[in-house]
Tab-separated table of C-alpha atoms in Angstrom:
chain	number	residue	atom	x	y	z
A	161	UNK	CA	-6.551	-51.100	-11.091
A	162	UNK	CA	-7.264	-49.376	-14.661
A	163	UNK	CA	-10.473	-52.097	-14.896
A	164	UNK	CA	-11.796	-50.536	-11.246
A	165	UNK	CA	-10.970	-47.103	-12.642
A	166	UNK	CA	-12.520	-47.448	-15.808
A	167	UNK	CA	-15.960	-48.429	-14.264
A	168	UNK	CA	-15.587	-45.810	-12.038
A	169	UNK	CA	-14.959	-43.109	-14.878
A	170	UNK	CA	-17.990	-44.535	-16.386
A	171	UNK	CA	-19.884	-43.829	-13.231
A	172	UNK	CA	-19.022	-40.284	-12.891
A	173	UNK	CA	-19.039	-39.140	-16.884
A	174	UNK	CA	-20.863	-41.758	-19.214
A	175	UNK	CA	-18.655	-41.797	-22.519
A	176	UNK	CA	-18.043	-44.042	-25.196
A	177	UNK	CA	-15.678	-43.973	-28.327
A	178	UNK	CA	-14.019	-46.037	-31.036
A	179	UNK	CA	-10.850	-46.426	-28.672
A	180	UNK	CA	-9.633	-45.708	-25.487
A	181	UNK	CA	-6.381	-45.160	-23.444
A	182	UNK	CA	-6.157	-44.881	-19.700
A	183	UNK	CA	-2.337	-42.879	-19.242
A	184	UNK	CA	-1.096	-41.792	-15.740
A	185	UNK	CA	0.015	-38.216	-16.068
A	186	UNK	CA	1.447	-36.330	-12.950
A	187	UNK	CA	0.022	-38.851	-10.872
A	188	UNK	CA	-3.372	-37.826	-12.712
A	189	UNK	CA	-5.265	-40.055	-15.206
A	190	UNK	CA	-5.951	-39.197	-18.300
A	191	UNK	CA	-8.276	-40.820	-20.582
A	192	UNK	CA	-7.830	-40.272	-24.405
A	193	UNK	CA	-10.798	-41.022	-26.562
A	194	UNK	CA	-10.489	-41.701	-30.299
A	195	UNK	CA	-12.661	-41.993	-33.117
A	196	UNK	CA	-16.934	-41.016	-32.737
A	197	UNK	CA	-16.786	-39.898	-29.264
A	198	UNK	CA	-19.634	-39.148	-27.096
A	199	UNK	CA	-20.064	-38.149	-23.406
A	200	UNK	CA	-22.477	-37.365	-21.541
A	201	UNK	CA	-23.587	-36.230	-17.892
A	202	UNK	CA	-27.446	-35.034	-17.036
A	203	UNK	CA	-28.228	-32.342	-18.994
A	204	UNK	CA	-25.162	-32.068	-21.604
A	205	UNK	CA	-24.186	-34.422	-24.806
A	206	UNK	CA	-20.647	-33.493	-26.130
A	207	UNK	CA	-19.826	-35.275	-29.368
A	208	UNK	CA	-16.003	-35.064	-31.290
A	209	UNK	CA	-12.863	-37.027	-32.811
A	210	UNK	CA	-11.048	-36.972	-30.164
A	211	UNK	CA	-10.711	-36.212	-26.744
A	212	UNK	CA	-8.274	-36.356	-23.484
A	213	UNK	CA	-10.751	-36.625	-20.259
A	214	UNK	CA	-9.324	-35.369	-17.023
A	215	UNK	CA	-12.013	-36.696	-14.083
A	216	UNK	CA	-9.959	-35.383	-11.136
A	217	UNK	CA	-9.882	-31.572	-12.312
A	218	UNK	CA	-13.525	-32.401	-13.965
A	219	UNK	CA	-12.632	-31.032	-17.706
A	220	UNK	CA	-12.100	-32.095	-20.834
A	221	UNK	CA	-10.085	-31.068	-24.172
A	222	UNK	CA	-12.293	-31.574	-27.553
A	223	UNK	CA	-10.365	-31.960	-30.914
A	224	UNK	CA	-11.891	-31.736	-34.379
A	225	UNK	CA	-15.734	-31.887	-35.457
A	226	UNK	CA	-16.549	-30.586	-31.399
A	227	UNK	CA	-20.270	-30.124	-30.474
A	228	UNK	CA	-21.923	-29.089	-27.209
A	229	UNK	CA	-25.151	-29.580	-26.640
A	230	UNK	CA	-27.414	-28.254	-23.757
A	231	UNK	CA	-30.528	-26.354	-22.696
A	232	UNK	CA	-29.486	-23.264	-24.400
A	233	UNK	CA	-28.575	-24.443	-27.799
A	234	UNK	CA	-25.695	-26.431	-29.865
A	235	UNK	CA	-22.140	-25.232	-30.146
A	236	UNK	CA	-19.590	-26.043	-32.594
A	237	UNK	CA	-15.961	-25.746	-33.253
A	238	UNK	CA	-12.792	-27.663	-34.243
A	239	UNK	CA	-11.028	-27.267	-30.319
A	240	UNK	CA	-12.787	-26.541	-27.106
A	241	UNK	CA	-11.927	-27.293	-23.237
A	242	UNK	CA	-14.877	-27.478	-21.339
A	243	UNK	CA	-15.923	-27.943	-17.480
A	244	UNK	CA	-18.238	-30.502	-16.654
A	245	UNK	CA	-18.768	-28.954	-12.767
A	246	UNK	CA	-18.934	-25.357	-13.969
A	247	UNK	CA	-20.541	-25.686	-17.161
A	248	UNK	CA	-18.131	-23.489	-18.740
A	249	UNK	CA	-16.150	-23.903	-22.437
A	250	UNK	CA	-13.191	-22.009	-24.004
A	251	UNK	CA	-14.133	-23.211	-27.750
A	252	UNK	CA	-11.581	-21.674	-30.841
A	253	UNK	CA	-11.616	-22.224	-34.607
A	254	UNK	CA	-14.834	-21.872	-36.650
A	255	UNK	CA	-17.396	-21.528	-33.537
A	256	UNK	CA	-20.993	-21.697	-33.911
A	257	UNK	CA	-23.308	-21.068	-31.802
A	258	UNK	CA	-27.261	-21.975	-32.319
A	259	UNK	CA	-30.199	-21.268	-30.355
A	260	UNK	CA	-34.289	-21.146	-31.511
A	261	UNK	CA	-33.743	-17.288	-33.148
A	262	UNK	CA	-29.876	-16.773	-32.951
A	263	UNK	CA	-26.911	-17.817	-34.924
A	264	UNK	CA	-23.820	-16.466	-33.285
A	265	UNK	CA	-20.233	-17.267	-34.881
A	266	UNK	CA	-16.732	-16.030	-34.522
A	267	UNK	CA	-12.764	-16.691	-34.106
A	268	UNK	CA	-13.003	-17.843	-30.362
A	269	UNK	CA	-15.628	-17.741	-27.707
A	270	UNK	CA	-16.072	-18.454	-23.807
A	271	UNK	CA	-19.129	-19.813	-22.799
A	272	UNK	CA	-21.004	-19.966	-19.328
A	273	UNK	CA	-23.771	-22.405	-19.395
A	274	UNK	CA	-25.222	-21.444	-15.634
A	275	UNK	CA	-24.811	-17.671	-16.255
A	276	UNK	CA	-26.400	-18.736	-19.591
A	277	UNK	CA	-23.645	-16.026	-21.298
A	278	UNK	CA	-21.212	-16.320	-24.378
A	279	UNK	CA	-18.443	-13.630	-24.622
A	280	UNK	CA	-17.464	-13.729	-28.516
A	281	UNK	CA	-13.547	-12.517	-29.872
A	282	UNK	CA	-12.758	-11.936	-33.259
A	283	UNK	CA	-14.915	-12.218	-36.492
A	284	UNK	CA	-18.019	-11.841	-34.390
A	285	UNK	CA	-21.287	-12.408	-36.234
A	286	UNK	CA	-24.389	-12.242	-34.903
A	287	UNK	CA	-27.588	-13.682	-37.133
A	288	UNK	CA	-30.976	-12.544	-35.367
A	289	UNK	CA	-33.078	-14.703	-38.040
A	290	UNK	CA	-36.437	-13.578	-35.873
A	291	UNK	CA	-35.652	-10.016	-37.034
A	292	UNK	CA	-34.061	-10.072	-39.885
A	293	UNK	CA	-30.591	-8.921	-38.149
A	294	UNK	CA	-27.283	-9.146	-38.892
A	295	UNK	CA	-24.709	-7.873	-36.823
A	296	UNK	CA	-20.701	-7.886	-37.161
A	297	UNK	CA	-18.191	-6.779	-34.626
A	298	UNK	CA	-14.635	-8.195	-33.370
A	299	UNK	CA	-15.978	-8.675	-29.735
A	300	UNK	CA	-19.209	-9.067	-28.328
A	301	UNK	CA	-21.379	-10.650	-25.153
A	302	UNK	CA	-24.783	-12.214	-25.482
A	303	UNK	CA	-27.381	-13.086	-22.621
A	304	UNK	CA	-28.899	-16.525	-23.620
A	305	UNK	CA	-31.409	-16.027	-20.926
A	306	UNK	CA	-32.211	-12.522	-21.669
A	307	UNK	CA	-32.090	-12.632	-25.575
A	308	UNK	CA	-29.832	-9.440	-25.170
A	309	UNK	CA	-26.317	-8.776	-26.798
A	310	UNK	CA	-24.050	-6.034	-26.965
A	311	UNK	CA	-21.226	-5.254	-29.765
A	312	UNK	CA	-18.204	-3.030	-29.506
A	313	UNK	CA	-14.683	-2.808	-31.232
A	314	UNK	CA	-15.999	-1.516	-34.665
A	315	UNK	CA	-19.599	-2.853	-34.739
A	316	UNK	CA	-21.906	-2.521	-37.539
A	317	UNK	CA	-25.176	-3.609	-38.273
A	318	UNK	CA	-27.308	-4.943	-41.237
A	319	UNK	CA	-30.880	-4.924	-41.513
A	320	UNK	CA	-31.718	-7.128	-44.482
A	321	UNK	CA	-34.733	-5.999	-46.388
A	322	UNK	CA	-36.367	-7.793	-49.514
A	323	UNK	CA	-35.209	-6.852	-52.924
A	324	UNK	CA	-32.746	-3.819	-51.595
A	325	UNK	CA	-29.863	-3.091	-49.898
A	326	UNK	CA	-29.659	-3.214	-46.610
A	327	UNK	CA	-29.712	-0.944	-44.249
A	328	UNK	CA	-26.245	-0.342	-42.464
A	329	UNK	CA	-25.893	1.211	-39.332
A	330	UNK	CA	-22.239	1.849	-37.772
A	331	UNK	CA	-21.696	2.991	-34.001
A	332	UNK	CA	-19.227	2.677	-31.224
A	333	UNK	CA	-21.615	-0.005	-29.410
A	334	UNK	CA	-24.483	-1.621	-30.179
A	335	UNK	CA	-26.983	-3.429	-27.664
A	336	UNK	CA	-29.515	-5.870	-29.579
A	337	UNK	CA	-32.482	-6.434	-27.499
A	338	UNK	CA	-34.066	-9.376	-29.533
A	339	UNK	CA	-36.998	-10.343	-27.151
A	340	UNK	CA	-38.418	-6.987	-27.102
A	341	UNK	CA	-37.324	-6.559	-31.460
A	342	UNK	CA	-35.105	-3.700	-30.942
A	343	UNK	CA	-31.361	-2.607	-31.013
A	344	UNK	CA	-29.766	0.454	-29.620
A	345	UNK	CA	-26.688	2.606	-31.784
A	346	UNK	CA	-24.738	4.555	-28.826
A	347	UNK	CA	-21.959	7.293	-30.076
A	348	UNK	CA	-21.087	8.428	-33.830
A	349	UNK	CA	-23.858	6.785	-35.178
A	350	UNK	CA	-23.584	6.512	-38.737
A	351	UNK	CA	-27.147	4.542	-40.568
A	352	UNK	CA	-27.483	4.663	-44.200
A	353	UNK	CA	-31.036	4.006	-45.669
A	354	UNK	CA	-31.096	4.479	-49.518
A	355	UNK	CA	-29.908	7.846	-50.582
A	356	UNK	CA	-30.351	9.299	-46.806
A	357	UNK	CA	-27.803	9.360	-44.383
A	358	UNK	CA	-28.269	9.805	-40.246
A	359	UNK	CA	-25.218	11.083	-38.056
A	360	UNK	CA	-26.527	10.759	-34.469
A	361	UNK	CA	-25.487	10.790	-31.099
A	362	UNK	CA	-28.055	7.369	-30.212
A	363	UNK	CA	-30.266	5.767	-32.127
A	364	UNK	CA	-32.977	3.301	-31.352
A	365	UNK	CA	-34.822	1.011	-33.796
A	366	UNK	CA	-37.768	-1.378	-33.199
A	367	UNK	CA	-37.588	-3.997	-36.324
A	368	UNK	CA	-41.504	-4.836	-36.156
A	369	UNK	CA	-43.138	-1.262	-35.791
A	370	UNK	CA	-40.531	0.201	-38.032
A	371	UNK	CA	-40.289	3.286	-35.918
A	372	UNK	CA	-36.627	4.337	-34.808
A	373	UNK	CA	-35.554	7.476	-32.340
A	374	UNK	CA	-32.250	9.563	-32.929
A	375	UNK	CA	-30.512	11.926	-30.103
A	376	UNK	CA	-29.099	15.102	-32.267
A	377	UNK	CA	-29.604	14.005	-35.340
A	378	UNK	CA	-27.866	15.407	-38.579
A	379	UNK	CA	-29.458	13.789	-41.692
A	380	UNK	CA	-28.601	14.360	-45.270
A	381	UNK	CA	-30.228	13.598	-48.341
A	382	UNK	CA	-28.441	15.021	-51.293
A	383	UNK	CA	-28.185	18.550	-51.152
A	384	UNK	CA	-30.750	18.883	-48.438
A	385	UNK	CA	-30.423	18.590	-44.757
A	386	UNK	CA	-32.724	18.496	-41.602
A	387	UNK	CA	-30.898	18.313	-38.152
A	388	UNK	CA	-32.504	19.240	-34.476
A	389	UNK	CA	-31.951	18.077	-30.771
A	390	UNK	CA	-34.379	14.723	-30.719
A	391	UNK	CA	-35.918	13.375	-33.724
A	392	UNK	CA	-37.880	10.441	-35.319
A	393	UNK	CA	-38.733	8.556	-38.109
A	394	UNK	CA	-40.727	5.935	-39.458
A	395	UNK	CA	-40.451	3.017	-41.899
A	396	UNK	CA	-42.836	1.802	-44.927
A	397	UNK	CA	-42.333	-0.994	-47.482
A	398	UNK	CA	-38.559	-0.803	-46.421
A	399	UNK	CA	-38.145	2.618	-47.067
A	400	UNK	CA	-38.162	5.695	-45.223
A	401	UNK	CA	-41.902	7.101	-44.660
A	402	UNK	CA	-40.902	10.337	-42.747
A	403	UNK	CA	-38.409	12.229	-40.873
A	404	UNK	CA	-39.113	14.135	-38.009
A	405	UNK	CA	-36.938	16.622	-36.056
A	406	UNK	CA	-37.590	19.032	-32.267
A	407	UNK	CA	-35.874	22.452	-32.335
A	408	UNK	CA	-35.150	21.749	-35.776
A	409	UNK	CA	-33.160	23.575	-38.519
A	410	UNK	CA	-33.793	21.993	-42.502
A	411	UNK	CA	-32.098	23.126	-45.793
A	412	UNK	CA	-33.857	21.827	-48.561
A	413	UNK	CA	-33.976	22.413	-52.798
A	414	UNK	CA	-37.223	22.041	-54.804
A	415	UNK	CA	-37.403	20.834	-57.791
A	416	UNK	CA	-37.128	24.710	-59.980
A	417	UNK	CA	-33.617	24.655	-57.798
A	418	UNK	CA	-34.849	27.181	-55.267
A	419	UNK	CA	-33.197	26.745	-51.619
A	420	UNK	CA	-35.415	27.018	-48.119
A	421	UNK	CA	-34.235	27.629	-44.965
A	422	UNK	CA	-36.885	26.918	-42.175
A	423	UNK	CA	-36.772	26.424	-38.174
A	424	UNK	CA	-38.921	25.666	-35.544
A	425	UNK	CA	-40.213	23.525	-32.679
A	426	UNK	CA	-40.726	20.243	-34.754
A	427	UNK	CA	-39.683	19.654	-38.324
A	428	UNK	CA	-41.430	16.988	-40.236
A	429	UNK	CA	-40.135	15.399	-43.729
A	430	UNK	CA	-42.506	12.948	-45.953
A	431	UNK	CA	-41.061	10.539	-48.365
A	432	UNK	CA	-43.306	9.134	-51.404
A	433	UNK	CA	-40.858	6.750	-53.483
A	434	UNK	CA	-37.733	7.354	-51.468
A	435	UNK	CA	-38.000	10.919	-51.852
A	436	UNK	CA	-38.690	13.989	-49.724
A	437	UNK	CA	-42.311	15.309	-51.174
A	438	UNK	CA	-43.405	17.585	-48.113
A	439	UNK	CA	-42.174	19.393	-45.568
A	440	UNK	CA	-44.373	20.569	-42.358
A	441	UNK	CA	-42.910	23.436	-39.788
A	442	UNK	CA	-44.907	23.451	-36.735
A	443	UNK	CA	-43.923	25.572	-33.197
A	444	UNK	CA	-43.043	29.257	-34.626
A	445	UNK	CA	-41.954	28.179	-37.793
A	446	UNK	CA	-39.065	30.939	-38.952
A	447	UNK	CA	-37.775	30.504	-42.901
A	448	UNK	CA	-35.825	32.180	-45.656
A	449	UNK	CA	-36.912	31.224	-49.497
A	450	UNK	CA	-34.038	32.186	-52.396
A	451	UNK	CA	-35.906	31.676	-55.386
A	452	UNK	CA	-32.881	30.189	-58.514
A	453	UNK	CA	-32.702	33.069	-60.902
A	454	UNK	CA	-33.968	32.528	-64.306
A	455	UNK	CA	-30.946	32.499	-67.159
A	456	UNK	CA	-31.710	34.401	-69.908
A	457	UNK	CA	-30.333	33.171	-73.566
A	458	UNK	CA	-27.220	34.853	-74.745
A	459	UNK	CA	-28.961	35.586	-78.042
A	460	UNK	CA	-31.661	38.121	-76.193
């Protein structure tokens, strides 16, 4: 009866391992397989220590060294269950994830392989290696077949840049679109770019043209500050090229120590070297100048 069993097992979900042990469960067999296991059905290889193969409910638990491996990448982890009918995995314990631009890792993860979707718990990490992306969170989705992710339960961002530090960006949810080379910040946007720092409402980035958009942006630099309604800005050599702000308000110093307040319709900021060297005021440009008094010397 096991022997007639067996061959029909075989039949249904090709496997092969060092050992094997047929057990009648609940009126169920279960097949335990031990040592360099492998199965396999049409489009999925599955590869562990050990494993315990239910054929009548169609699943199968995965113990130690697990790795899936389909049409949408390789997964890895030390425990999984996974549903040969469904195409669906609950993996825990050092998961991995692997596709042609995306390394996604974390605590535990669920994982739809017709809905081509991965819902991430815990540890969440997120390598976009096409864009130089690096995202962190302790939950997360991604769309295998759409290239698009989203982050929430304190997400934060990295965008690693060549010989500095990176650029860190901190909202309430993120969405990474990596097909089109851009991620969205949505409420309390924090992004930190050398010595300047962006408080924003949203905040849109596009990693190949550099360019980013912010929704009531406040933005410090030192002492000086631009904020306005919409705004803009544009990246150079990994640093900020310029700043620009609509119905706009900017405080700024000069170098003598004398303050400016200007307004107007659009407010634009150039860098040159990381640092604010112009400022344009276009659209009834309004200002107030206070030139620093000059200390005399006591002795005069």
């Amino acid at each position: 009866e096991f022997e007639m069993f067996l061959f029909f097992l075989l039949c249904l979900t090709p496997f092969s391992a060092d050992k094997v042990e047929i057990i009648r469960e609940n009126g169920k067999s279960i097949v335990h397989l031990l040592g360099n296991v492998v199965i396999e059905d049409e489009n999925t290889r599955i590869t562990c220590s050990e494993a315990s193969l239910n054929q009548t409910e169609n699943y199968v638990v995965l113990i130690q060294d697990v790795k899936i491996v389909d049409e949408n990448g390789e997964i890895k982890s030390n425990f999984a269950v996974y549903y040969f009918k469904e195409k669906k995995g609950y993996l825990r314990d050092s998961v991995f994830l692997i596709t042609t631009d995306q390394i996604i890792s974390s605590d535990s993860l669920y994982y739809n392989g017709i809905e081509e979707m991965v819902e991430m718990f815990n540890n969440v990490k997120i390598e976009d290696r096409k864009n130089n992306l690096i995202g962190y969170s302790n939950r997360g989705w991604y769309d295998l077949k759409e290239d698009e992710g989203h982050l929430v339960d304190a997400p934060r961002l990295e965008i690693i840049r060549e010989n500095k530090e990176p650029i860190d960006v901190r909202a309430r949810e993120f969405q990474l679109i990596s097909n089109s080379n851009t991620f969205y910040g949505f409420d309390s946007v924090v992004a930190i770019v050398d010595s300047i720092t962006i408080y924003c409402d949203t905040f849109s980035y596009n990693l190949k043209t550099e360019n980013g958009t912010m929704i009531k942006p406040v933005i410090l630099e030192k002492n000086n500050e631009l904020k306005g309604e919409t705004g803009q800005f544009s990246m150079r050599n990994n640093g900020i090229e310029s700043l620009s702000v609509q119905k706009g308000w900017s405080k700024y110093y000069t170098d003598e120590g004398s303050k400016n307040i200007v307004e107007g319709d659009t407010i634009t900021i150039i860098f040159h070297d990381g640092k604010a060297s112009r400022i344009i005021v276009e659209g009834e440009p309004r200002g107030v100048l206070s030139l620093k008094r000059k200390v005399e010397d006591a002795g005069d």
